[in-house]
């Protein structure tokens, strides 16, 4: 089945220690997104790639970076995690230019900062 | 400014007790409205896309409807396994890629 895969599912890192979360997709979608979701809140968009074009949200901290080396993979780098960065990180994909624009989400990575 | 508001924040029902969740939105032009289901600790699961006022979509015990200002997710004779957070999101016509989420309704079905 075509899907969005996130690794790892759970990540524990120390305060200030860089961490990388990964996302891959077999849907061949041209847009990939990273969201941050904290308890009982809506997903908050951090940035997205439309093909190779990177689109950063205005309020995304500089601490967060992303890479998309090819169509299938996208990475979220947190350079110096703080306690406030503990959250669920969701990757999503969509096909822009097709008949519908819904986003499909991966299972998420739960990040704990100690 | 584009906005999506969901109500109620939380809803507790008895098994078999039908009800509706509301999503009101403000966008300059709607490309699509999406409903998602999210279970604790998991990513949102896509349910429906609605494109124009009057449109309806159904899936098992769920039925989504759309007007020019709001959408309803009707749940008929719910079962405990329908317990989840239901998220509504909208995409503006001028945006090719971004969607705006509401804060969700936490639905709990008691056996």
Short mmCIF file of C-alpha atoms in Angstrom, two decimals, chain B residues 9-100:
data_model
loop_
_atom_site.label_atom_id
_atom_site.label_comp_id
_atom_site.label_asym_id
_atom_site.label_seq_id
_atom_site.Cartn_x
_atom_site.Cartn_y
_atom_site.Cartn_z
CA UNK B 9 -14.35 21.15 21.83
CA UNK B 10 -15.41 17.86 23.40
CA UNK B 11 -18.49 15.68 23.07
CA UNK B 12 -19.45 12.64 25.09
CA UNK B 13 -22.19 10.39 23.72
CA UNK B 14 -23.77 7.14 24.65
CA UNK B 15 -23.32 4.31 22.15
CA UNK B 16 -26.09 4.65 19.56
CA UNK B 17 -26.72 8.35 20.32
CA UNK B 18 -26.44 10.28 17.04
CA UNK B 19 -25.03 13.81 16.94
CA UNK B 20 -23.20 16.36 14.77
CA UNK B 21 -19.87 18.15 14.92
CA UNK B 22 -19.57 21.65 13.50
CA UNK B 23 -16.81 23.35 11.53
CA UNK B 24 -17.30 27.00 10.61
CA UNK B 25 -14.83 28.67 8.31
CA UNK B 26 -13.88 32.03 6.88
CA UNK B 27 -11.86 32.05 3.67
CA UNK B 28 -11.90 34.37 0.70
CA UNK B 29 -12.51 31.49 -1.67
CA UNK B 30 -12.80 27.82 -0.80
CA UNK B 31 -10.84 25.25 -2.77
CA UNK B 32 -11.73 22.36 -0.46
CA UNK B 33 -12.74 21.41 3.07
CA UNK B 34 -11.26 18.29 4.63
CA UNK B 35 -12.25 16.10 7.57
CA UNK B 36 -9.71 13.98 9.40
CA UNK B 37 -9.88 11.51 12.27
CA UNK B 38 -6.99 11.41 14.74
CA UNK B 39 -6.49 8.71 17.35
CA UNK B 40 -4.24 9.43 20.37
CA UNK B 41 -0.56 9.22 19.51
CA UNK B 42 -1.20 8.77 15.77
CA UNK B 43 -1.24 10.92 12.65
CA UNK B 44 -4.51 12.27 11.25
CA UNK B 45 -6.39 9.88 8.98
CA UNK B 46 -8.08 11.40 5.93
CA UNK B 47 -11.87 10.97 5.82
CA UNK B 48 -13.50 13.32 3.31
CA UNK B 49 -13.00 16.22 0.93
CA UNK B 50 -15.90 18.56 0.16
CA UNK B 51 -15.60 21.13 -2.61
CA UNK B 52 -18.86 23.05 -2.96
CA UNK B 53 -21.95 24.00 -0.98
CA UNK B 54 -24.57 21.28 -0.99
CA UNK B 55 -22.06 18.48 -1.38
CA UNK B 56 -22.33 15.44 0.91
CA UNK B 57 -20.01 12.47 1.48
CA UNK B 58 -20.63 9.33 3.53
CA UNK B 59 -18.47 6.64 5.05
CA UNK B 60 -19.96 4.01 7.34
CA UNK B 61 -21.57 5.91 10.25
CA UNK B 62 -20.15 9.29 9.18
CA UNK B 63 -21.69 11.83 6.83
CA UNK B 64 -20.12 15.17 6.00
CA UNK B 65 -22.06 18.11 4.58
CA UNK B 66 -21.00 21.56 3.39
CA UNK B 67 -22.60 25.00 3.20
CA UNK B 68 -21.02 28.32 2.24
CA UNK B 69 -20.05 29.03 5.86
CA UNK B 70 -19.80 25.71 7.65
CA UNK B 71 -19.53 21.96 7.49
CA UNK B 72 -21.12 19.32 9.65
CA UNK B 73 -19.89 15.85 10.43
CA UNK B 74 -22.93 13.78 11.35
CA UNK B 75 -22.34 10.58 13.23
CA UNK B 76 -25.20 8.09 13.24
CA UNK B 77 -25.54 5.40 15.91
CA UNK B 78 -21.89 5.74 17.00
CA UNK B 79 -19.87 2.91 18.48
CA UNK B 80 -17.05 3.14 21.04
CA UNK B 81 -14.51 2.65 18.23
CA UNK B 82 -15.63 5.98 16.76
CA UNK B 83 -14.03 7.72 19.75
CA UNK B 84 -11.28 10.02 18.42
CA UNK B 85 -10.49 13.66 17.71
CA UNK B 86 -12.08 14.89 14.48
CA UNK B 87 -10.19 17.66 12.70
CA UNK B 88 -11.57 19.99 10.05
CA UNK B 89 -9.27 21.83 7.65
CA UNK B 90 -9.81 24.22 4.74
CA UNK B 91 -7.78 25.17 1.72
CA UNK B 92 -8.14 28.58 0.16
CA UNK B 93 -8.51 28.76 -3.58
CA UNK B 94 -5.43 30.98 -3.89
CA UNK B 95 -3.28 28.41 -2.08
CA UNK B 96 -2.02 25.45 -4.05
CA UNK B 97 -0.60 23.64 -1.07
CA UNK B 98 -1.40 24.99 2.41
CA UNK B 99 -4.40 24.05 4.54
CA UNK B 100 -5.66 25.59 7.78
#
